Coordinates of C-alpha atoms and ligand atoms in Angstrom, one line a residue:
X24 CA 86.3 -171.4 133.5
X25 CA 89.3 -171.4 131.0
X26 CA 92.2 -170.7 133.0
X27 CA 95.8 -171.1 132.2
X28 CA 98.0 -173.4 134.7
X29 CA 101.6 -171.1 135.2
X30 CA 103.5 -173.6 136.5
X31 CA 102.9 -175.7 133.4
X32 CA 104.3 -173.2 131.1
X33 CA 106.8 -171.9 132.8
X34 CA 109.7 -174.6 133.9
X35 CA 112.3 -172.2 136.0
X36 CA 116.0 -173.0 136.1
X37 CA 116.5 -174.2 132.4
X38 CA 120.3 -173.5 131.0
X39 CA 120.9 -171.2 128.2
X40 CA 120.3 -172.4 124.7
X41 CA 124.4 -173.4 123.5
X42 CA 125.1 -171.5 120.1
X43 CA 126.0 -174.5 118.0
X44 CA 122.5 -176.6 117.0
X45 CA 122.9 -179.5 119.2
X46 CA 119.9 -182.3 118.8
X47 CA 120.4 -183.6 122.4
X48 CA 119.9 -180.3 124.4
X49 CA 115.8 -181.1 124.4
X50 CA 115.8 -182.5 128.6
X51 CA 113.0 -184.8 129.3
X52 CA 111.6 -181.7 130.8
X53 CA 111.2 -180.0 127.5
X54 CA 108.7 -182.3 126.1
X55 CA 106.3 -181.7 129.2
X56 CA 106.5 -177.6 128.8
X57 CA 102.5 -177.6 127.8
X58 CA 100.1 -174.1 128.1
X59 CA 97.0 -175.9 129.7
X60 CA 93.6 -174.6 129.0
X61 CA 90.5 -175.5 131.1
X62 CA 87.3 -176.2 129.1
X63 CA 85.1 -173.8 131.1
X64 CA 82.3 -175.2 128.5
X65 CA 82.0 -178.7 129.5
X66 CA 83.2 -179.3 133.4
X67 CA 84.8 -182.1 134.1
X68 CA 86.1 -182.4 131.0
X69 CA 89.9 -183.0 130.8
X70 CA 91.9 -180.0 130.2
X71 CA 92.9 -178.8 127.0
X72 CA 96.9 -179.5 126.2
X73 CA 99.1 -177.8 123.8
X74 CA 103.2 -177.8 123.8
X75 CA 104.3 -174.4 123.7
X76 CA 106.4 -174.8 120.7
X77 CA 103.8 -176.2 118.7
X78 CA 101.5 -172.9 120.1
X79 CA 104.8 -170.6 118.5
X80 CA 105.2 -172.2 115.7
X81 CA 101.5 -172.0 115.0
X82 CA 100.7 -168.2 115.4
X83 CA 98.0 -166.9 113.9
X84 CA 99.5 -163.0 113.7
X85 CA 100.3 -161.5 109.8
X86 CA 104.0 -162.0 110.7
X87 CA 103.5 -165.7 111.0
X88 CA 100.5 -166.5 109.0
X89 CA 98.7 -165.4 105.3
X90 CA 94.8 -165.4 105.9
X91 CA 94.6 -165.1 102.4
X92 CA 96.4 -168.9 101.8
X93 CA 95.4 -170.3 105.2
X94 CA 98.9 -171.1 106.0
X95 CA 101.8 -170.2 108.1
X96 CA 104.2 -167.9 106.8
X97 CA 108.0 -169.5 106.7
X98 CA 110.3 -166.7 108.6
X99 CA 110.0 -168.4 112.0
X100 CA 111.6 -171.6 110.5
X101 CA 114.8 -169.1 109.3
X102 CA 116.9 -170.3 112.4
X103 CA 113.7 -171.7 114.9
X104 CA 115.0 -171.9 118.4
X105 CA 113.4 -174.5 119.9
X106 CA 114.1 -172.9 123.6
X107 CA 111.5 -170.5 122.9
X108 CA 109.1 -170.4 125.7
X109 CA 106.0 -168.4 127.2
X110 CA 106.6 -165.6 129.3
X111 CA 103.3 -164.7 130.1
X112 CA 99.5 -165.6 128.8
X113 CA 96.2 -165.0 130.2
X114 CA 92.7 -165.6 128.7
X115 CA 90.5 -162.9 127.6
X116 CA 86.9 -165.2 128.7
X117 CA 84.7 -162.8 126.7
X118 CA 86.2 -162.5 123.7
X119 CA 87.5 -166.4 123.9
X120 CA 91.3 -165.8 123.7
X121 CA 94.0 -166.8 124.8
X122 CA 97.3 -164.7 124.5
X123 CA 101.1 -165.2 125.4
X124 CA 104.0 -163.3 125.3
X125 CA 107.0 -165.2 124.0
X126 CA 110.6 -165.1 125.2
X127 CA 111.9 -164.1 122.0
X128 CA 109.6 -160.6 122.2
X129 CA 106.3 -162.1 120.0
X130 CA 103.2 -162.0 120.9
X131 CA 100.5 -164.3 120.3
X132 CA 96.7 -164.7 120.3
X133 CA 94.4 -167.6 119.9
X134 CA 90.9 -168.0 120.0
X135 CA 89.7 -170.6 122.2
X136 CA 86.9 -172.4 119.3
X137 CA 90.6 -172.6 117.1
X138 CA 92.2 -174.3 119.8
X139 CA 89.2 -176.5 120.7
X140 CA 89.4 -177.7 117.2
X141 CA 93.1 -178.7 118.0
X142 CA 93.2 -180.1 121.2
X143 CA 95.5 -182.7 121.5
X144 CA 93.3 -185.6 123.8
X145 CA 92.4 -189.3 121.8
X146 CA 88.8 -188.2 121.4
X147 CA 89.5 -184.8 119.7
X148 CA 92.3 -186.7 117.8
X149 CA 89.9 -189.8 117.0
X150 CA 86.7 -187.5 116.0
X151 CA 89.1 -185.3 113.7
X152 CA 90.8 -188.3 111.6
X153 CA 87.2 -189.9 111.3
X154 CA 85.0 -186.8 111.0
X155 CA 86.9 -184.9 109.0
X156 CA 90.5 -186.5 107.3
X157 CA 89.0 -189.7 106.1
X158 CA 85.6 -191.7 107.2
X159 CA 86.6 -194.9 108.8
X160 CA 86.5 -197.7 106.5
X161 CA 84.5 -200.9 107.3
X162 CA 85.5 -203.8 106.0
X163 CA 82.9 -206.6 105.1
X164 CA 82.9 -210.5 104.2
X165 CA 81.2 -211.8 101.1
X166 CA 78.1 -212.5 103.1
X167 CA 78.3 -209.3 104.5
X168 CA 77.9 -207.4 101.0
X169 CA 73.7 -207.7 100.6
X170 CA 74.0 -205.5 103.4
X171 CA 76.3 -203.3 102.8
X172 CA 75.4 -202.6 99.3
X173 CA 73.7 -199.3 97.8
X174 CA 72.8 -197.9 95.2
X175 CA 72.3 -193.8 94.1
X176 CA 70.4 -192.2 91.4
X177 CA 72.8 -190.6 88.7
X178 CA 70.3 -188.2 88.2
X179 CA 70.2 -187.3 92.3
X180 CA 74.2 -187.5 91.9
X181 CA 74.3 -184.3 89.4
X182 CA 71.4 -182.3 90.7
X183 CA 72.3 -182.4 94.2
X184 CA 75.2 -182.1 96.8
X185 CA 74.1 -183.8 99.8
X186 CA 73.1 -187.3 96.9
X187 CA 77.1 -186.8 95.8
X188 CA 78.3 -186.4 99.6
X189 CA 76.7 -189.4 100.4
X190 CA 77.5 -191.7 97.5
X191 CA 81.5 -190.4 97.8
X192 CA 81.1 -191.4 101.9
X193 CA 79.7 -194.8 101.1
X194 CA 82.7 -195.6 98.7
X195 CA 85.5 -194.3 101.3
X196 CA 83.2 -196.5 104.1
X197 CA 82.6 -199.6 101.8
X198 CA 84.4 -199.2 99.0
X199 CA 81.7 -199.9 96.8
X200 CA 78.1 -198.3 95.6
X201 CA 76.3 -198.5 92.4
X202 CA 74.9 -196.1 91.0
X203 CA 71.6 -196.6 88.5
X204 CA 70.0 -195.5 85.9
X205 CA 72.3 -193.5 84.0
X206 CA 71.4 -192.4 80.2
X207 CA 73.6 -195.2 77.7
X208 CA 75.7 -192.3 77.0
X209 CA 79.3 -191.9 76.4
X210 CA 80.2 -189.2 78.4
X211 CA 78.3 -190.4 81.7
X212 CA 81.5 -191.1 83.7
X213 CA 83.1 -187.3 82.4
X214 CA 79.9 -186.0 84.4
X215 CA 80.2 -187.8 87.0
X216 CA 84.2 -187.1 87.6
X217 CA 83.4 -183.5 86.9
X218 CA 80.9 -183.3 89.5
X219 CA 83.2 -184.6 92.0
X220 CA 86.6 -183.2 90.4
X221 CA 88.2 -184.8 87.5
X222 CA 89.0 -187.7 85.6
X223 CA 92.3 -189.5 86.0
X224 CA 93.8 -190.1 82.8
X225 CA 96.2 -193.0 82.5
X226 CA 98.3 -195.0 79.7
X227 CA 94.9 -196.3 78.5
X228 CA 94.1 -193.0 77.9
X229 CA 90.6 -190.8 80.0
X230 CA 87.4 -193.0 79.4
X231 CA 88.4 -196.4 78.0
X232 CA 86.0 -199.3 76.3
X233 CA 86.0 -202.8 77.6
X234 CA 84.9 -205.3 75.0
X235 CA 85.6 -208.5 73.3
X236 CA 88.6 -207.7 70.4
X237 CA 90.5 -210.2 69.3
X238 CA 94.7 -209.2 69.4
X239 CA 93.5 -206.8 72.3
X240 CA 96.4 -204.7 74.2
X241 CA 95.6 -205.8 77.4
X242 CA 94.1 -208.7 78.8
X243 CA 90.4 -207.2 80.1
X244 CA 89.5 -206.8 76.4
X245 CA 89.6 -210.3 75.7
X246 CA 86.1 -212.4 76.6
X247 CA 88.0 -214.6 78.7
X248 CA 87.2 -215.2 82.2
X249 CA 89.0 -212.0 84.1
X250 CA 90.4 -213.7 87.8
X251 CA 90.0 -211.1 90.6
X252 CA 92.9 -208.3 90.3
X253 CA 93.1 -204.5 91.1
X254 CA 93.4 -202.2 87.9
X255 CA 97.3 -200.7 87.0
X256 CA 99.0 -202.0 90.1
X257 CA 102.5 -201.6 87.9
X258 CA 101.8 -197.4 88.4
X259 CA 103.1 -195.6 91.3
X260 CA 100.2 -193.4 91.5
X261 CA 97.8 -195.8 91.4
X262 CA 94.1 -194.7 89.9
X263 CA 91.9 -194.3 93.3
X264 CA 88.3 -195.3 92.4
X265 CA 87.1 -197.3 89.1
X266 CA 84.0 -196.4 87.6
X267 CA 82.6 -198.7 85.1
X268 CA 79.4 -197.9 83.2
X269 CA 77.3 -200.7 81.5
X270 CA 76.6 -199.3 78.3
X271 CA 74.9 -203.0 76.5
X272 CA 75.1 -206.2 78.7
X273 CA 75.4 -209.9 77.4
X274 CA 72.6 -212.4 77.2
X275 CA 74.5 -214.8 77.5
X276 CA 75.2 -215.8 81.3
X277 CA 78.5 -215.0 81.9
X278 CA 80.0 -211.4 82.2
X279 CA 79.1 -211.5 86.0
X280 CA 80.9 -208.6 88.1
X281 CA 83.1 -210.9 90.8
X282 CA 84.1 -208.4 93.9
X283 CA 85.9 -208.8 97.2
X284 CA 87.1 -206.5 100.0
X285 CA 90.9 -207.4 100.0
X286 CA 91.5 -205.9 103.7
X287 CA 88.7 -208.2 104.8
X288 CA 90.9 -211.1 103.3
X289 CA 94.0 -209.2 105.0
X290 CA 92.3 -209.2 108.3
X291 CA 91.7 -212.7 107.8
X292 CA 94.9 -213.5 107.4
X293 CA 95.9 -211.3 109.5
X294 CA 94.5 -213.0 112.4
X295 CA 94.8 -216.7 111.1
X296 CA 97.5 -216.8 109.2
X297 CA 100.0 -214.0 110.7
X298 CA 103.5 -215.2 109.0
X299 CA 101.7 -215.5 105.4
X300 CA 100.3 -211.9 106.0
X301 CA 103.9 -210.8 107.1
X302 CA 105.4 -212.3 103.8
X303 CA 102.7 -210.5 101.7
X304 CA 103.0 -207.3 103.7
X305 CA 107.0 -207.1 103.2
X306 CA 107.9 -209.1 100.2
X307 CA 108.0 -206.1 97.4
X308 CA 106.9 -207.4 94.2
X309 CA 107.3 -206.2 90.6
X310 CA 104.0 -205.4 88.8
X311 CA 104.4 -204.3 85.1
X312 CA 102.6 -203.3 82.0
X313 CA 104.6 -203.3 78.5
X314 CA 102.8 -202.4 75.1
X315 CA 101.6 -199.9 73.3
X316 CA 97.5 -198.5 73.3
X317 CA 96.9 -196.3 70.2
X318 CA 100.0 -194.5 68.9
X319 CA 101.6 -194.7 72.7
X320 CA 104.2 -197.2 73.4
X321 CA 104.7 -197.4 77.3
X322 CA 107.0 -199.6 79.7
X323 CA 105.3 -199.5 83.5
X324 CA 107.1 -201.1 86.3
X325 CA 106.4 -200.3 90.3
X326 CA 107.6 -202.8 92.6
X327 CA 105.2 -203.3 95.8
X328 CA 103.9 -205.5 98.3
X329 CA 100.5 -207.2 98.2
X330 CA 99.5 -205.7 101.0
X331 CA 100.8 -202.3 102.0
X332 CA 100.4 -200.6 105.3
X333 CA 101.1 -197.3 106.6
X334 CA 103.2 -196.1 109.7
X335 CA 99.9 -197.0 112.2
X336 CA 99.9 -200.3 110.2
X337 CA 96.4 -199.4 108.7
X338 CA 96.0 -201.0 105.1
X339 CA 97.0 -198.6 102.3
X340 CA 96.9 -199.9 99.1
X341 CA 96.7 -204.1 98.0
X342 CA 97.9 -204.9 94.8
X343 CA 96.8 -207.9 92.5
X344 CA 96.9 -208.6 88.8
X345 CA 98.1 -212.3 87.3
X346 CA 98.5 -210.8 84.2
X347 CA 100.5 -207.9 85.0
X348 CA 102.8 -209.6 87.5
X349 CA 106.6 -209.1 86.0
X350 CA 108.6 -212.2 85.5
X351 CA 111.1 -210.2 86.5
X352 CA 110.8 -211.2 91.0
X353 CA 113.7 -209.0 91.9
X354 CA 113.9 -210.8 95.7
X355 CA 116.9 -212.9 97.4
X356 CA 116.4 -216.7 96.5
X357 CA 114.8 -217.6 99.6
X358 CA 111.5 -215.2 99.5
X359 CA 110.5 -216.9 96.7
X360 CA 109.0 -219.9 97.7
X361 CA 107.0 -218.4 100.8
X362 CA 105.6 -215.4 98.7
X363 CA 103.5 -217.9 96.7
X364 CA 102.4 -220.2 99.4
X365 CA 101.1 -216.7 101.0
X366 CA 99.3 -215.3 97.6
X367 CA 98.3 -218.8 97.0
X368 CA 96.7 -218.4 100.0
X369 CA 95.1 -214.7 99.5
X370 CA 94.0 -215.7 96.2
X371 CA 91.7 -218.6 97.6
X372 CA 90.0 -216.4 100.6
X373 CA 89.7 -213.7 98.3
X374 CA 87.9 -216.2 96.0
X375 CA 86.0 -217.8 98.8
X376 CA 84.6 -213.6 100.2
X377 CA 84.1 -212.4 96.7
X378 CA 80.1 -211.6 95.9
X379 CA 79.0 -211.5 92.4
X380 CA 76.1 -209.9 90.5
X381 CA 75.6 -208.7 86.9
X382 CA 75.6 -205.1 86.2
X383 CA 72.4 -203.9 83.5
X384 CA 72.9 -201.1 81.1
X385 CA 72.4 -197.8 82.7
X386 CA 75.1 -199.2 85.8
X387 CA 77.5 -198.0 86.8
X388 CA 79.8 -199.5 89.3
X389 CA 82.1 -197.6 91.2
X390 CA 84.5 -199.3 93.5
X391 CA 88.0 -198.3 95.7
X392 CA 90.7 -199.6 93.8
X393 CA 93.4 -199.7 96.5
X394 CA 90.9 -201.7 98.0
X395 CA 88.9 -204.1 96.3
X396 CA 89.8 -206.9 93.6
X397 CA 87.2 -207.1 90.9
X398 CA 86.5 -209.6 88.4
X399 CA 84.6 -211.4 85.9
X400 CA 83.1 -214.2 84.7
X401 CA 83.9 -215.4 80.7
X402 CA 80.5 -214.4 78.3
X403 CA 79.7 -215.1 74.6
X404 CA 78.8 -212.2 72.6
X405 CA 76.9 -212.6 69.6
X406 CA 76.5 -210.8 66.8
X407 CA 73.4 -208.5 67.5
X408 CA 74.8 -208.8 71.2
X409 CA 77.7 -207.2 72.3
X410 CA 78.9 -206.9 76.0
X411 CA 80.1 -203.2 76.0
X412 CA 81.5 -201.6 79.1
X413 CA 83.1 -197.9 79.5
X414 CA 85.4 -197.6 82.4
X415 CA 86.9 -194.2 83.6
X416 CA 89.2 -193.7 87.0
X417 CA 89.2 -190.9 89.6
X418 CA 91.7 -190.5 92.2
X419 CA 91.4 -190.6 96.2
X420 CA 92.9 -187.2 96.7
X421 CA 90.1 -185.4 94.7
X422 CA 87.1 -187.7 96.2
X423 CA 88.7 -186.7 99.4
X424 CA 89.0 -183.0 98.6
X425 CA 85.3 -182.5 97.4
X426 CA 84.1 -185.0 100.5
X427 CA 85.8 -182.4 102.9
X428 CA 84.5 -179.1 101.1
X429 CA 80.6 -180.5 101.3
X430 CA 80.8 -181.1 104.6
X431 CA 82.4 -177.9 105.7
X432 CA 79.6 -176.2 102.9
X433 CA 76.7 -178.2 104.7
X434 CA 77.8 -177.6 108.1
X435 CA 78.1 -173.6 107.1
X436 CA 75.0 -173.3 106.1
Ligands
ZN49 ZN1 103.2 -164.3 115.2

C-alpha cells in the first residue's frame, strides 16, 4: 500500500524562522524532514524518499508550474522560506496521488507514476542517468576495437528512426561507428546532421575538404603523416562528434585512419601511473589556432587540461593536438618539466591502443571528439588519384537531444 509515514514529515518543536536570512538556521534535523511513500506495487521494495522542500519547490499546481513549457514557474523563489513544511498529506490510492497541505497555506498534488520517476534511491538515480541522461560509455583497448566496431547503412540512417537511435547510442557507448555506403555526394554529411539536428559550423566554416594543398591553412591539409590529436581543442565549445565522409581514397598505401579511445589511455594511466594522470588532469594548457581560412582571419586560444573531469571525476573532454599546442605554456616554472614526462607518456599508450583501418569512398566515419584521438598515416596522391575527404562536426548537446526524443517517441508508441 502507499502510505505516508507522519512522523517523518512532521518534526514537532522546531523554532520560528528568524527574520533576517541566516544560512546556519538549517539544524541537522532539517535535512532528515522527508514525506515517505511506500511502493504498494513492488513489496519489499524500499520506500520512496522525497525532502519536503524539494516536494514545495516542485509543485505541479498552475501557480507553480506552466504545462505549456514543462517548467516551474519562478514566484516561489521571490523570498523562498526554507522553513516551509507539510501540514498534512494523505494518498488518494485510486487515483495515485499524493497531496499535502503546506504551512505557508498551498496545497499540493502529485501523482504517484511522477514521483516514481523521481525517487531518490541509487537504483532510480543510476537507471535515470544511464537510461535516460546519457548511455554509459564503455571504454575499449586497441584490441578490443574488432569488437566493438559497427557499422550502419546511410540509407537505414535517413529512412528510419529506430537505424538513427541506434547508430547515435553506439557513438555515445563507443564513441565510434561507421556508417557505409553513402552516395560520393557533397552534401551527405548536411543529411546526415539534419536528420539528427544540425551541423556545427566552426572557423573552418560548415562542411570542410581535407586534401593534399600545398601552403594549406592548417596542418590536416597537407599529405604528411597526421599524429593522433582531437580536432579544435583551442575552442571552448569544442565540436562534439566528427564525421568524415570518404569521397575518393588513395591507392597508394598510406592515408590509413589511426584511432584510440583516450579514456581507455586515461584509465590506464589512471591506474598505473596515478601522479602523471594527476599532472595531466590539473596542469591547464594553452591550445591555439591563428590564421586565416577564406576571407576570415581568426585568433583561438582556450587553455585546458589534457584530461578533464567533471565533479564525480568522470572523464569530460581530453584534448590533444601537437600542432595547435600554443608556445605560449602559461604555468609556474616548475609544472613544466612534469607535464611532458606525463604527455610523453599518454602519447606512447595512446600510440600503443590506437587501431587502424582505411576508410573506402562511400565511408563515413563518425567518431566522439571529446573522446577519441584520430589520425593518419602519410599517402602519395597522384595525378588521376586524389585522396579527398569531406569532414563536417555535430555537437553533443543535439545528438543528446534527438537520442532522448526517440526514445521517449518509441517508448510512447
Ligand atoms: Zn503550487
Amino acid at each position: 500500500m502507499f502510505q505516508a509515514d507522519p512522523q517523518l514529515s512532521r518534526v514537532p518543536g522546531r523554532r520560528q524562522p528568524k527574520p533576517e536570512l541566516d544560512l546556519k538556521t538549517a539544524s541537522k534535523q532539517d535535512h532528515l524532514r522527508m514525506v515517505i511513500v511506500m511502493d504498494h506495487q513492488s513489496p519489499g521494495k524500499l520506500d520512496m524518499q522525497f525532502p519536503d522542500i524539494w516536494l514545495r519547490d516542485n509543485c505541479r499546481c498552475g501557480e507553480c508550474f506552466l504545462p505549456q513549457t514543462m517548467s516551474r514557474l519562478p514566484q516561489l523563489w521571490n523570498n523562498l522560506d526554507t522553513s516551509v513544511r507539510v501540514q498534512q498529506h494523505s494518498v488518494d490510492l485510486d487515483q495515485e496521488i499524493l497531496y499535502i497541505t503546506w504551512s505557508d497555506g498551498h496545497a499540493s498534488q502529485y501523482p504517484l507514476a511522477w514521483l516514481r520517476e523521481r525517487d531518490f534511491s541509487l537504483a532510480n538515480r543510476t537507471r535515470y542517468l544511464s537510461d535516460f541522461y546519457r548511455p554509459e560509455p564503455r571504454h575499449w583497448s586497441g584490441t578490443d576495437f574488432e569488437h566493438i566496431r559497427r557499422e550502419f547503412q546511410y540509407r537505414d540512417l535517413l529512412a528510419s528512426d529506430e537505424a538513427l537511435l541506434e547508430w547515435l547510442d553506439h557513438l555515445a557507448v563507443y564513441g565510434v561507428a561507421l556508417i557505409k555506403q553513402a552516395p560520393l555526394e557533397f552534401d551527405v554529411l548536411r543529411r546526415l546532421c539534419n536528420r539528427v539536428g544540425f551541423m556545427r559550423r566552426t572557423t573552418y566554416g560548415d562542411e570542410f575538404s581535407v586534401r593534399a594543398q600545398p601552403g594549406a591553412s592548417n596542418y590536416a591539409y597537407l599529405a604528411a603523416p597526421l599524429p593522433l590529436h582531437t580536432d579544435m581543442p583551442y575552442f571552448e565549445y569544442k565540436p562534439g562528434v566528427t564525421l568524415l565522409h570518404t569521397l575518393e581514397q588513395s591507392d597508394s598505401p598510406g592515408g590509413v585512419n589511426l584511432l584510440t579511445d583516450a579514456y581507455h589511455v586515461a584509465d590506464l594511466m589512471r591506474e598505473r601511473y596515478p601522479e602523471q594522470f594527476r599532472v595531466l588532469c590539473q596542469t591547464s594548457v594553452d591550445w591555439a589556432d591563428i590564421g586565416r581560412d577564406g576571407e576570415l582571419e581568426f585568433h583561438n586560444i582556450w587553455r585546458a587540461p589534457v584530461i578533464n573531469l567533471d565533479a564525480e571525476g568522470r572523464y569530460v573532454r581530453i584534448n590533444h593536438s601537437i600542432p595547435q599546442r600554443d608556445s605560449h605554456f602559461t604555468v609556474p616554472l616548475e609544472q613544466v618539466r612534469p607535464w611532458y614526462e606525463a604527455m610523453a607518456l599518454f602519447v606512447r599508450l595512446a600510440h600503443e591502443e590506437a587501431c587502424s583501418f582505411k576508410t573506402t569512398p562511400g565511408d563515413v566515419l563518425t567518431f566522439n571528439n571529446l573522446r577519441l584521438v584520430h589520425g593518419r598515416t602519410g599517402y602519395d596522391d597522384t595525378d588521376r588519384n586524389v585522396r579527398h575527404i569531406v569532414g563536417a562536426f555535430i555537437d553533443w548537446d543535439i545528438v543528446y537531444s534527438r537520442l532522448r526524443v526517440l526514445r521517449n517517441s518509441k517508448s510512447n508508441s
